[in-house]
mmCIF file with all atom_site columns, C-alpha atoms and ligand atoms in Angstrom:
data_model
loop_
_atom_site.group_PDB
_atom_site.id
_atom_site.type_symbol
_atom_site.label_atom_id
_atom_site.label_alt_id
_atom_site.label_comp_id
_atom_site.label_asym_id
_atom_site.label_entity_id
_atom_site.label_seq_id
_atom_site.pdbx_PDB_ins_code
_atom_site.Cartn_x
_atom_site.Cartn_y
_atom_site.Cartn_z
_atom_site.occupancy
_atom_site.B_iso_or_equiv
_atom_site.pdbx_formal_charge
_atom_site.auth_seq_id
_atom_site.auth_comp_id
_atom_site.auth_asym_id
_atom_site.auth_atom_id
_atom_site.pdbx_PDB_model_num
ATOM   1   C  CA  . MET A 1 1   ? 93.302  108.742 124.669 1.00 0.00 ? 3   MET A CA  1
ATOM   2   C  CA  . PRO A 1 2   ? 94.460  111.912 126.444 1.00 0.00 ? 4   PRO A CA  1
ATOM   3   C  CA  . ASP A 1 3   ? 91.976  114.787 126.833 1.00 0.00 ? 5   ASP A CA  1
ATOM   4   C  CA  . ASN A 1 4   ? 91.750  117.706 124.395 1.00 0.00 ? 6   ASN A CA  1
ATOM   5   C  CA  . LYS A 1 5   ? 93.124  115.719 121.481 1.00 0.00 ? 7   LYS A CA  1
ATOM   6   C  CA  . LYS A 1 6   ? 92.024  115.093 117.936 1.00 0.00 ? 8   LYS A CA  1
ATOM   7   C  CA  . CYS A 1 7   ? 92.665  112.173 115.647 1.00 0.00 ? 9   CYS A CA  1
ATOM   8   C  CA  . LYS A 1 8   ? 91.970  111.124 112.075 1.00 0.00 ? 10  LYS A CA  1
ATOM   9   C  CA  . ILE A 1 9   ? 90.412  107.731 111.500 1.00 0.00 ? 11  ILE A CA  1
ATOM   10  C  CA  . VAL A 1 10  ? 89.812  106.397 107.977 1.00 0.00 ? 12  VAL A CA  1
ATOM   11  C  CA  . ILE A 1 11  ? 87.340  103.635 107.125 1.00 0.00 ? 13  ILE A CA  1
ATOM   12  C  CA  . PHE A 1 12  ? 88.218  101.208 104.335 1.00 0.00 ? 14  PHE A CA  1
ATOM   13  C  CA  . GLY A 1 13  ? 86.264  98.272  102.982 1.00 0.00 ? 15  GLY A CA  1
ATOM   14  C  CA  . ALA A 1 14  ? 84.598  96.719  99.971  1.00 0.00 ? 16  ALA A CA  1
ATOM   15  C  CA  . PHE A 1 15  ? 81.758  98.132  97.895  1.00 0.00 ? 17  PHE A CA  1
ATOM   16  C  CA  . GLY A 1 16  ? 78.583  98.075  99.961  1.00 0.00 ? 18  GLY A CA  1
ATOM   17  C  CA  . ALA A 1 17  ? 80.235  96.877  103.169 1.00 0.00 ? 19  ALA A CA  1
ATOM   18  C  CA  . GLY A 1 18  ? 78.570  99.654  105.182 1.00 0.00 ? 20  GLY A CA  1
ATOM   19  C  CA  . LYS A 1 19  ? 81.243  102.378 105.514 1.00 0.00 ? 21  LYS A CA  1
ATOM   20  C  CA  . THR A 1 20  ? 78.900  105.284 104.768 1.00 0.00 ? 22  THR A CA  1
ATOM   21  C  CA  . THR A 1 21  ? 76.208  103.794 106.987 1.00 0.00 ? 23  THR A CA  1
ATOM   22  C  CA  . LEU A 1 22  ? 78.651  103.536 109.879 1.00 0.00 ? 24  LEU A CA  1
ATOM   23  C  CA  . ILE A 1 23  ? 79.586  107.224 109.610 1.00 0.00 ? 25  ILE A CA  1
ATOM   24  C  CA  . LYS A 1 24  ? 75.932  108.283 109.315 1.00 0.00 ? 26  LYS A CA  1
ATOM   25  C  CA  . THR A 1 25  ? 75.172  106.286 112.443 1.00 0.00 ? 27  THR A CA  1
ATOM   26  C  CA  . LEU A 1 26  ? 78.116  107.700 114.373 1.00 0.00 ? 28  LEU A CA  1
ATOM   27  C  CA  . ASP A 1 27  ? 77.420  111.285 113.266 1.00 0.00 ? 29  ASP A CA  1
ATOM   28  C  CA  . PRO A 1 28  ? 73.901  112.060 111.989 1.00 0.00 ? 30  PRO A CA  1
ATOM   29  C  CA  . GLY A 1 29  ? 75.233  115.428 110.781 1.00 0.00 ? 31  GLY A CA  1
ATOM   30  C  CA  . SER A 1 30  ? 77.951  113.837 108.652 1.00 0.00 ? 32  SER A CA  1
ATOM   31  C  CA  . SER A 1 31  ? 78.577  114.731 104.985 1.00 0.00 ? 33  SER A CA  1
ATOM   32  C  CA  . HIS A 1 32  ? 78.676  112.338 102.023 1.00 0.00 ? 34  HIS A CA  1
ATOM   33  C  CA  . VAL A 1 33  ? 79.547  112.520 98.338  1.00 0.00 ? 35  VAL A CA  1
ATOM   34  C  CA  . GLU A 1 34  ? 77.565  109.724 96.719  1.00 0.00 ? 36  GLU A CA  1
ATOM   35  C  CA  . ALA A 1 35  ? 75.992  108.716 93.405  1.00 0.00 ? 37  ALA A CA  1
ATOM   36  C  CA  . ASN A 1 36  ? 72.971  106.592 92.705  1.00 0.00 ? 38  ASN A CA  1
ATOM   37  C  CA  . CYS A 1 37  ? 73.633  102.982 91.810  1.00 0.00 ? 39  CYS A CA  1
ATOM   38  C  CA  . ALA A 1 38  ? 71.484  99.893  91.407  1.00 0.00 ? 40  ALA A CA  1
ATOM   39  C  CA  . GLY A 1 39  ? 69.108  99.881  94.354  1.00 0.00 ? 41  GLY A CA  1
ATOM   40  C  CA  . GLY A 1 40  ? 70.943  102.489 96.423  1.00 0.00 ? 42  GLY A CA  1
ATOM   41  C  CA  . THR A 1 41  ? 73.920  104.819 96.544  1.00 0.00 ? 43  THR A CA  1
ATOM   42  C  CA  . THR A 1 42  ? 77.683  104.443 96.336  1.00 0.00 ? 44  THR A CA  1
ATOM   43  C  CA  . THR A 1 43  ? 80.430  106.741 97.582  1.00 0.00 ? 45  THR A CA  1
ATOM   44  C  CA  . VAL A 1 44  ? 82.242  108.460 94.729  1.00 0.00 ? 46  VAL A CA  1
ATOM   45  C  CA  . ALA A 1 45  ? 84.522  110.716 96.771  1.00 0.00 ? 47  ALA A CA  1
ATOM   46  C  CA  . LEU A 1 46  ? 84.371  110.513 100.548 1.00 0.00 ? 48  LEU A CA  1
ATOM   47  C  CA  . ASP A 1 47  ? 82.354  110.611 103.751 1.00 0.00 ? 49  ASP A CA  1
ATOM   48  C  CA  . TYR A 1 48  ? 83.174  112.853 106.686 1.00 0.00 ? 50  TYR A CA  1
ATOM   49  C  CA  . GLY A 1 49  ? 81.855  112.801 110.210 1.00 0.00 ? 51  GLY A CA  1
ATOM   50  C  CA  . ARG A 1 50  ? 82.976  113.843 113.640 1.00 0.00 ? 52  ARG A CA  1
ATOM   51  C  CA  . VAL A 1 51  ? 82.488  112.310 117.037 1.00 0.00 ? 53  VAL A CA  1
ATOM   52  C  CA  . GLN A 1 52  ? 83.334  114.016 120.294 1.00 0.00 ? 54  GLN A CA  1
ATOM   53  C  CA  . VAL A 1 53  ? 84.111  111.871 123.299 1.00 0.00 ? 55  VAL A CA  1
ATOM   54  C  CA  . ASN A 1 54  ? 84.702  113.999 126.393 1.00 0.00 ? 56  ASN A CA  1
ATOM   55  C  CA  . GLU A 1 55  ? 87.133  116.656 125.125 1.00 0.00 ? 57  GLU A CA  1
ATOM   56  C  CA  . ASN A 1 56  ? 88.452  114.481 122.328 1.00 0.00 ? 58  ASN A CA  1
ATOM   57  C  CA  . HIS A 1 57  ? 87.561  115.026 118.681 1.00 0.00 ? 59  HIS A CA  1
ATOM   58  C  CA  . ILE A 1 58  ? 87.582  112.012 116.385 1.00 0.00 ? 60  ILE A CA  1
ATOM   59  C  CA  . HIS A 1 59  ? 87.481  112.944 112.696 1.00 0.00 ? 61  HIS A CA  1
ATOM   60  C  CA  . ILE A 1 60  ? 86.186  110.038 110.635 1.00 0.00 ? 62  ILE A CA  1
ATOM   61  C  CA  . PHE A 1 61  ? 86.690  109.762 106.886 1.00 0.00 ? 63  PHE A CA  1
ATOM   62  C  CA  . GLY A 1 62  ? 84.978  107.141 104.738 1.00 0.00 ? 64  GLY A CA  1
ATOM   63  C  CA  . THR A 1 63  ? 86.488  105.941 101.476 1.00 0.00 ? 65  THR A CA  1
ATOM   64  C  CA  . PRO A 1 64  ? 84.825  104.669 98.280  1.00 0.00 ? 66  PRO A CA  1
ATOM   65  C  CA  . GLY A 1 65  ? 84.728  100.873 98.069  1.00 0.00 ? 67  GLY A CA  1
ATOM   66  C  CA  . GLN A 1 66  ? 84.829  100.520 94.300  1.00 0.00 ? 68  GLN A CA  1
ATOM   67  C  CA  . GLU A 1 67  ? 88.257  99.328  93.182  1.00 0.00 ? 69  GLU A CA  1
ATOM   68  C  CA  . ARG A 1 68  ? 88.616  102.081 90.552  1.00 0.00 ? 70  ARG A CA  1
ATOM   69  C  CA  . PHE A 1 69  ? 88.793  104.670 93.344  1.00 0.00 ? 71  PHE A CA  1
ATOM   70  C  CA  . GLU A 1 70  ? 92.179  103.524 94.626  1.00 0.00 ? 72  GLU A CA  1
ATOM   71  C  CA  . PHE A 1 71  ? 93.535  107.037 94.014  1.00 0.00 ? 73  PHE A CA  1
ATOM   72  C  CA  . ALA A 1 72  ? 90.867  108.492 96.303  1.00 0.00 ? 74  ALA A CA  1
ATOM   73  C  CA  . ARG A 1 73  ? 91.674  105.998 99.063  1.00 0.00 ? 75  ARG A CA  1
ATOM   74  C  CA  . GLU A 1 74  ? 95.321  106.952 98.795  1.00 0.00 ? 76  GLU A CA  1
ATOM   75  C  CA  . ILE A 1 75  ? 94.548  110.676 99.146  1.00 0.00 ? 77  ILE A CA  1
ATOM   76  C  CA  . ILE A 1 76  ? 91.995  110.287 101.955 1.00 0.00 ? 78  ILE A CA  1
ATOM   77  C  CA  . GLY A 1 77  ? 94.349  108.028 103.899 1.00 0.00 ? 79  GLY A CA  1
ATOM   78  C  CA  . ARG A 1 78  ? 97.201  110.523 104.084 1.00 0.00 ? 80  ARG A CA  1
ATOM   79  C  CA  . GLY A 1 79  ? 98.080  111.466 107.636 1.00 0.00 ? 81  GLY A CA  1
ATOM   80  C  CA  . MET A 1 80  ? 95.658  109.049 109.228 1.00 0.00 ? 82  MET A CA  1
ATOM   81  C  CA  . ASP A 1 81  ? 96.253  108.092 112.838 1.00 0.00 ? 83  ASP A CA  1
ATOM   82  C  CA  . GLY A 1 82  ? 94.357  104.822 112.575 1.00 0.00 ? 84  GLY A CA  1
ATOM   83  C  CA  . ALA A 1 83  ? 92.108  102.851 110.233 1.00 0.00 ? 85  ALA A CA  1
ATOM   84  C  CA  . ILE A 1 84  ? 89.009  100.712 110.367 1.00 0.00 ? 86  ILE A CA  1
ATOM   85  C  CA  . LEU A 1 85  ? 88.755  97.851  107.886 1.00 0.00 ? 87  LEU A CA  1
ATOM   86  C  CA  . LEU A 1 86  ? 85.016  97.289  107.620 1.00 0.00 ? 88  LEU A CA  1
ATOM   87  C  CA  . VAL A 1 87  ? 84.167  93.773  106.460 1.00 0.00 ? 89  VAL A CA  1
ATOM   88  C  CA  . ASP A 1 88  ? 80.720  92.465  105.581 1.00 0.00 ? 90  ASP A CA  1
ATOM   89  C  CA  . ALA A 1 89  ? 80.338  89.407  107.800 1.00 0.00 ? 91  ALA A CA  1
ATOM   90  C  CA  . THR A 1 90  ? 77.686  87.948  105.490 1.00 0.00 ? 92  THR A CA  1
ATOM   91  C  CA  . CYS A 1 91  ? 80.116  87.553  102.548 1.00 0.00 ? 93  CYS A CA  1
ATOM   92  C  CA  . PRO A 1 92  ? 83.326  85.606  102.013 1.00 0.00 ? 94  PRO A CA  1
ATOM   93  C  CA  . ILE A 1 93  ? 86.615  87.517  102.167 1.00 0.00 ? 95  ILE A CA  1
ATOM   94  C  CA  . ASP A 1 94  ? 87.963  88.442  98.748  1.00 0.00 ? 96  ASP A CA  1
ATOM   95  C  CA  . ASP A 1 95  ? 91.254  89.695  97.261  1.00 0.00 ? 97  ASP A CA  1
ATOM   96  C  CA  . PHE A 1 96  ? 90.283  93.337  97.672  1.00 0.00 ? 98  PHE A CA  1
ATOM   97  C  CA  . ILE A 1 97  ? 89.928  92.998  101.437 1.00 0.00 ? 99  ILE A CA  1
ATOM   98  C  CA  . HIS A 1 98  ? 93.268  91.175  101.632 1.00 0.00 ? 100 HIS A CA  1
ATOM   99  C  CA  . HIS A 1 99  ? 94.806  93.987  99.575  1.00 0.00 ? 101 HIS A CA  1
ATOM   100 C  CA  . ILE A 1 100 ? 93.629  96.639  102.063 1.00 0.00 ? 102 ILE A CA  1
ATOM   101 C  CA  . TYR A 1 101 ? 94.690  94.488  105.005 1.00 0.00 ? 103 TYR A CA  1
ATOM   102 C  CA  . ASP A 1 102 ? 98.157  93.997  103.514 1.00 0.00 ? 104 ASP A CA  1
ATOM   103 C  CA  . SER A 1 103 ? 98.527  97.695  102.614 1.00 0.00 ? 105 SER A CA  1
ATOM   104 C  CA  . LEU A 1 104 ? 97.649  98.883  106.119 1.00 0.00 ? 106 LEU A CA  1
ATOM   105 C  CA  . SER A 1 105 ? 99.931  96.291  107.671 1.00 0.00 ? 107 SER A CA  1
ATOM   106 C  CA  . ALA A 1 106 ? 102.843 97.203  105.382 1.00 0.00 ? 108 ALA A CA  1
ATOM   107 C  CA  . ALA A 1 107 ? 102.400 100.919 106.127 1.00 0.00 ? 109 ALA A CA  1
ATOM   108 C  CA  . GLY A 1 108 ? 102.437 100.289 109.872 1.00 0.00 ? 110 GLY A CA  1
ATOM   109 C  CA  . ILE A 1 109 ? 99.025  101.930 110.349 1.00 0.00 ? 111 ILE A CA  1
ATOM   110 C  CA  . PRO A 1 110 ? 97.246  100.808 113.526 1.00 0.00 ? 112 PRO A CA  1
ATOM   111 C  CA  . PHE A 1 111 ? 93.931  99.329  112.448 1.00 0.00 ? 113 PHE A CA  1
ATOM   112 C  CA  . VAL A 1 112 ? 90.956  97.351  113.652 1.00 0.00 ? 114 VAL A CA  1
ATOM   113 C  CA  . ILE A 1 113 ? 88.637  95.081  111.687 1.00 0.00 ? 115 ILE A CA  1
ATOM   114 C  CA  . PHE A 1 114 ? 84.936  95.735  112.191 1.00 0.00 ? 116 PHE A CA  1
ATOM   115 C  CA  . LEU A 1 115 ? 82.893  92.705  111.171 1.00 0.00 ? 117 LEU A CA  1
ATOM   116 C  CA  . ASN A 1 116 ? 79.707  94.401  109.997 1.00 0.00 ? 118 ASN A CA  1
ATOM   117 C  CA  . ARG A 1 117 ? 76.079  93.337  109.525 1.00 0.00 ? 119 ARG A CA  1
ATOM   118 C  CA  . CYS A 1 118 ? 76.172  91.154  112.621 1.00 0.00 ? 120 CYS A CA  1
ATOM   119 C  CA  . ASP A 1 119 ? 72.464  91.977  112.922 1.00 0.00 ? 121 ASP A CA  1
ATOM   120 C  CA  . SER A 1 120 ? 71.809  89.941  109.749 1.00 0.00 ? 122 SER A CA  1
ATOM   121 C  CA  . VAL A 1 121 ? 70.765  86.294  109.744 1.00 0.00 ? 123 VAL A CA  1
ATOM   122 C  CA  . GLY A 1 122 ? 73.499  85.391  107.254 1.00 0.00 ? 124 GLY A CA  1
ATOM   123 C  CA  . ALA A 1 123 ? 76.366  86.854  109.298 1.00 0.00 ? 125 ALA A CA  1
ATOM   124 C  CA  . ARG A 1 124 ? 79.207  84.421  110.037 1.00 0.00 ? 126 ARG A CA  1
ATOM   125 C  CA  . PRO A 1 125 ? 81.696  86.558  111.980 1.00 0.00 ? 127 PRO A CA  1
ATOM   126 C  CA  . GLU A 1 126 ? 83.485  83.546  113.494 1.00 0.00 ? 128 GLU A CA  1
ATOM   127 C  CA  . LEU A 1 127 ? 84.360  82.166  110.056 1.00 0.00 ? 129 LEU A CA  1
ATOM   128 C  CA  . ILE A 1 128 ? 85.781  85.495  108.915 1.00 0.00 ? 130 ILE A CA  1
ATOM   129 C  CA  . GLN A 1 129 ? 87.599  86.072  112.180 1.00 0.00 ? 131 GLN A CA  1
ATOM   130 C  CA  . LYS A 1 130 ? 89.651  82.931  111.545 1.00 0.00 ? 132 LYS A CA  1
ATOM   131 C  CA  . GLU A 1 131 ? 91.149  84.530  108.439 1.00 0.00 ? 133 GLU A CA  1
ATOM   132 C  CA  . PHE A 1 132 ? 92.499  87.439  110.485 1.00 0.00 ? 134 PHE A CA  1
ATOM   133 C  CA  . ASN A 1 133 ? 93.542  85.744  113.676 1.00 0.00 ? 135 ASN A CA  1
ATOM   134 C  CA  . THR A 1 134 ? 96.330  88.207  114.400 1.00 0.00 ? 136 THR A CA  1
ATOM   135 C  CA  . ALA A 1 135 ? 94.253  91.369  114.031 1.00 0.00 ? 137 ALA A CA  1
ATOM   136 C  CA  . VAL A 1 136 ? 92.091  93.327  116.459 1.00 0.00 ? 138 VAL A CA  1
ATOM   137 C  CA  . ILE A 1 137 ? 88.451  92.591  115.668 1.00 0.00 ? 139 ILE A CA  1
ATOM   138 C  CA  . ALA A 1 138 ? 85.077  93.994  116.739 1.00 0.00 ? 140 ALA A CA  1
ATOM   139 C  CA  . LYS A 1 139 ? 81.663  92.605  115.798 1.00 0.00 ? 141 LYS A CA  1
ATOM   140 C  CA  . VAL A 1 140 ? 79.212  95.367  114.950 1.00 0.00 ? 142 VAL A CA  1
ATOM   141 C  CA  . SER A 1 141 ? 76.116  96.435  113.122 1.00 0.00 ? 143 SER A CA  1
ATOM   142 C  CA  . ALA A 1 142 ? 76.647  99.793  111.451 1.00 0.00 ? 144 ALA A CA  1
ATOM   143 C  CA  . LEU A 1 143 ? 72.960  100.449 112.122 1.00 0.00 ? 145 LEU A CA  1
ATOM   144 C  CA  . ASP A 1 144 ? 73.497  100.314 115.896 1.00 0.00 ? 146 ASP A CA  1
ATOM   145 C  CA  . ARG A 1 145 ? 74.902  103.567 117.318 1.00 0.00 ? 147 ARG A CA  1
ATOM   146 C  CA  . ASN A 1 146 ? 75.889  102.323 120.762 1.00 0.00 ? 148 ASN A CA  1
ATOM   147 C  CA  . GLN A 1 147 ? 77.688  99.290  119.357 1.00 0.00 ? 149 GLN A CA  1
ATOM   148 C  CA  . SER A 1 148 ? 79.478  101.332 116.706 1.00 0.00 ? 150 SER A CA  1
ATOM   149 C  CA  . LEU A 1 149 ? 80.484  104.095 119.125 1.00 0.00 ? 151 LEU A CA  1
ATOM   150 C  CA  . ASP A 1 150 ? 81.748  101.626 121.711 1.00 0.00 ? 152 ASP A CA  1
ATOM   151 C  CA  . ALA A 1 151 ? 83.874  99.834  119.100 1.00 0.00 ? 153 ALA A CA  1
ATOM   152 C  CA  . LEU A 1 152 ? 85.258  103.133 117.769 1.00 0.00 ? 154 LEU A CA  1
ATOM   153 C  CA  . CYS A 1 153 ? 86.146  104.440 121.232 1.00 0.00 ? 155 CYS A CA  1
ATOM   154 C  CA  . ALA A 1 154 ? 87.746  101.149 122.247 1.00 0.00 ? 156 ALA A CA  1
ATOM   155 C  CA  . PHE A 1 155 ? 89.949  101.275 119.153 1.00 0.00 ? 157 PHE A CA  1
ATOM   156 C  CA  . VAL A 1 156 ? 90.946  104.929 119.522 1.00 0.00 ? 158 VAL A CA  1
ATOM   157 C  CA  . GLN A 1 157 ? 92.013  104.277 123.095 1.00 0.00 ? 159 GLN A CA  1
ATOM   158 C  CA  . THR A 1 158 ? 94.510  101.694 121.837 1.00 0.00 ? 160 THR A CA  1
ATOM   159 C  CA  . LEU A 1 159 ? 96.316  104.183 119.589 1.00 0.00 ? 161 LEU A CA  1
ATOM   160 C  CA  . PRO A 1 160 ? 99.849  105.041 120.686 1.00 0.00 ? 162 PRO A CA  1
ATOM   161 C  CA  . PRO A 1 161 ? 100.377 108.574 122.083 1.00 0.00 ? 163 PRO A CA  1
ATOM   162 C  CA  . HIS A 1 162 ? 101.971 109.985 118.929 1.00 0.00 ? 164 HIS A CA  1
ATOM   163 C  CA  . ARG A 1 163 ? 98.968  108.819 116.905 1.00 0.00 ? 165 ARG A CA  1
ATOM   164 C  CA  . ASN A 1 164 ? 96.105  109.847 119.151 1.00 0.00 ? 166 ASN A CA  1
ATOM   165 C  CA  . GLY A 1 165 ? 96.827  113.534 119.389 1.00 0.00 ? 167 GLY A CA  1
ATOM   166 C  CA  . HIS A 1 166 ? 98.384  116.389 117.501 1.00 0.00 ? 168 HIS A CA  1
HETATM 167 N  N1  . LIG B 2 .   ? 71.358  95.010  107.967 1.00 0.00 ? 10  LIG B N1  1
HETATM 168 C  C1  . LIG B 2 .   ? 72.407  95.823  107.820 1.00 0.00 ? 10  LIG B C1  1
HETATM 169 N  N2  . LIG B 2 .   ? 72.505  96.578  106.690 1.00 0.00 ? 10  LIG B N2  1
HETATM 170 C  C2  . LIG B 2 .   ? 73.574  97.385  106.580 1.00 0.00 ? 10  LIG B C2  1
HETATM 171 C  C3  . LIG B 2 .   ? 74.574  97.465  107.593 1.00 0.00 ? 10  LIG B C3  1
HETATM 172 N  N3  . LIG B 2 .   ? 75.527  98.338  107.175 1.00 0.00 ? 10  LIG B N3  1
HETATM 173 C  C4  . LIG B 2 .   ? 75.130  98.781  105.983 1.00 0.00 ? 10  LIG B C4  1
HETATM 174 N  N4  . LIG B 2 .   ? 73.955  98.225  105.612 1.00 0.00 ? 10  LIG B N4  1
HETATM 175 C  C5  . LIG B 2 .   ? 73.219  98.494  104.348 1.00 0.00 ? 10  LIG B C5  1
HETATM 176 O  O1  . LIG B 2 .   ? 74.091  98.189  103.268 1.00 0.00 ? 10  LIG B O1  1
HETATM 177 C  C6  . LIG B 2 .   ? 73.871  99.069  102.173 1.00 0.00 ? 10  LIG B C6  1
HETATM 178 C  C7  . LIG B 2 .   ? 75.180  99.646  101.697 1.00 0.00 ? 10  LIG B C7  1
HETATM 179 O  O2  . LIG B 2 .   ? 75.748  100.415 102.749 1.00 0.00 ? 10  LIG B O2  1
HETATM 180 P  P1  . LIG B 2 .   ? 76.755  101.631 102.494 1.00 0.00 ? 10  LIG B P1  1
HETATM 181 O  O3  . LIG B 2 .   ? 76.989  102.223 103.847 1.00 0.00 ? 10  LIG B O3  1
HETATM 182 O  O4  . LIG B 2 .   ? 76.276  102.525 101.431 1.00 0.00 ? 10  LIG B O4  1
HETATM 183 O  O5  . LIG B 2 .   ? 78.048  100.861 102.004 1.00 0.00 ? 10  LIG B O5  1
HETATM 184 P  P2  . LIG B 2 .   ? 79.472  101.476 101.614 1.00 0.00 ? 10  LIG B P2  1
HETATM 185 O  O6  . LIG B 2 .   ? 80.498  100.596 102.214 1.00 0.00 ? 10  LIG B O6  1
HETATM 186 O  O7  . LIG B 2 .   ? 79.545  102.907 101.976 1.00 0.00 ? 10  LIG B O7  1
HETATM 187 O  O8  . LIG B 2 .   ? 79.472  101.310 100.038 1.00 0.00 ? 10  LIG B O8  1
HETATM 188 P  P3  . LIG B 2 .   ? 80.406  102.062 98.912  1.00 0.00 ? 10  LIG B P3  1
HETATM 189 O  O9  . LIG B 2 .   ? 80.423  103.511 99.228  1.00 0.00 ? 10  LIG B O9  1
HETATM 190 O  O10 . LIG B 2 .   ? 79.711  101.778 97.612  1.00 0.00 ? 10  LIG B O10 1
HETATM 191 O  O11 . LIG B 2 .   ? 81.749  101.417 98.968  1.00 0.00 ? 10  LIG B O11 1
HETATM 192 C  C8  . LIG B 2 .   ? 72.864  100.112 102.680 1.00 0.00 ? 10  LIG B C8  1
HETATM 193 O  O12 . LIG B 2 .   ? 71.596  99.766  102.169 1.00 0.00 ? 10  LIG B O12 1
HETATM 194 C  C9  . LIG B 2 .   ? 72.888  99.973  104.174 1.00 0.00 ? 10  LIG B C9  1
HETATM 195 O  O13 . LIG B 2 .   ? 71.663  100.291 104.787 1.00 0.00 ? 10  LIG B O13 1
HETATM 196 C  C10 . LIG B 2 .   ? 74.417  96.664  108.775 1.00 0.00 ? 10  LIG B C10 1
HETATM 197 O  O14 . LIG B 2 .   ? 75.234  96.632  109.706 1.00 0.00 ? 10  LIG B O14 1
HETATM 198 N  N5  . LIG B 2 .   ? 73.316  95.862  108.815 1.00 0.00 ? 10  LIG B N5  1
HETATM 199 MG MG1 . LIG B 2 .   ? 80.003  104.565 100.902 1.00 0.00 ? 11  LIG B MG1 1
#
């Protein structure tokens, strides 16, 4: 990524996959619009955080994972330079994840799949990876800042020039 540039990255993924956690880890000063739900919180609007790497500003938006918030995902995604599809590596892939994958592919948005919760005993990233054998994939734990930051930076550096700066 060239110096002195900014880019918009949007994180998509299923309910509870770890999108908000990833943004909190990347930017401890990030902002979140959440509601209480059974045993925790759920995003009901969006997350926003910012990461600066050298002179480059990466603006990161998190989307709600509940299916009824499709309209919010559509709004938050406008003008994005790249996307992260965050997948819980402890659960099987479902139709919702395929829907996001297909939508990003059809729109020609550069995206990477982060296989999350790789710190958990039940994680099976290799099994999930097989379902997306044509996509760029990183194994992460959204609780681990170095891992998450490295994966984010590696992805942003792959963005074509017209998408990694304005
Ligand atoms: N062990 C482990 N727990 C995680 C990880 N990522 C997220 N979690 C936990 O998973 C729960 C849900 O995470 P969230 O970040 O709220 O998930 P979300 O994708 O934003 O969920 P929605 O906003 O409802 O779509 C929280 O209790 C997190 O602490 C991870 O990599 N490892
Ligand atoms: Mg969330």
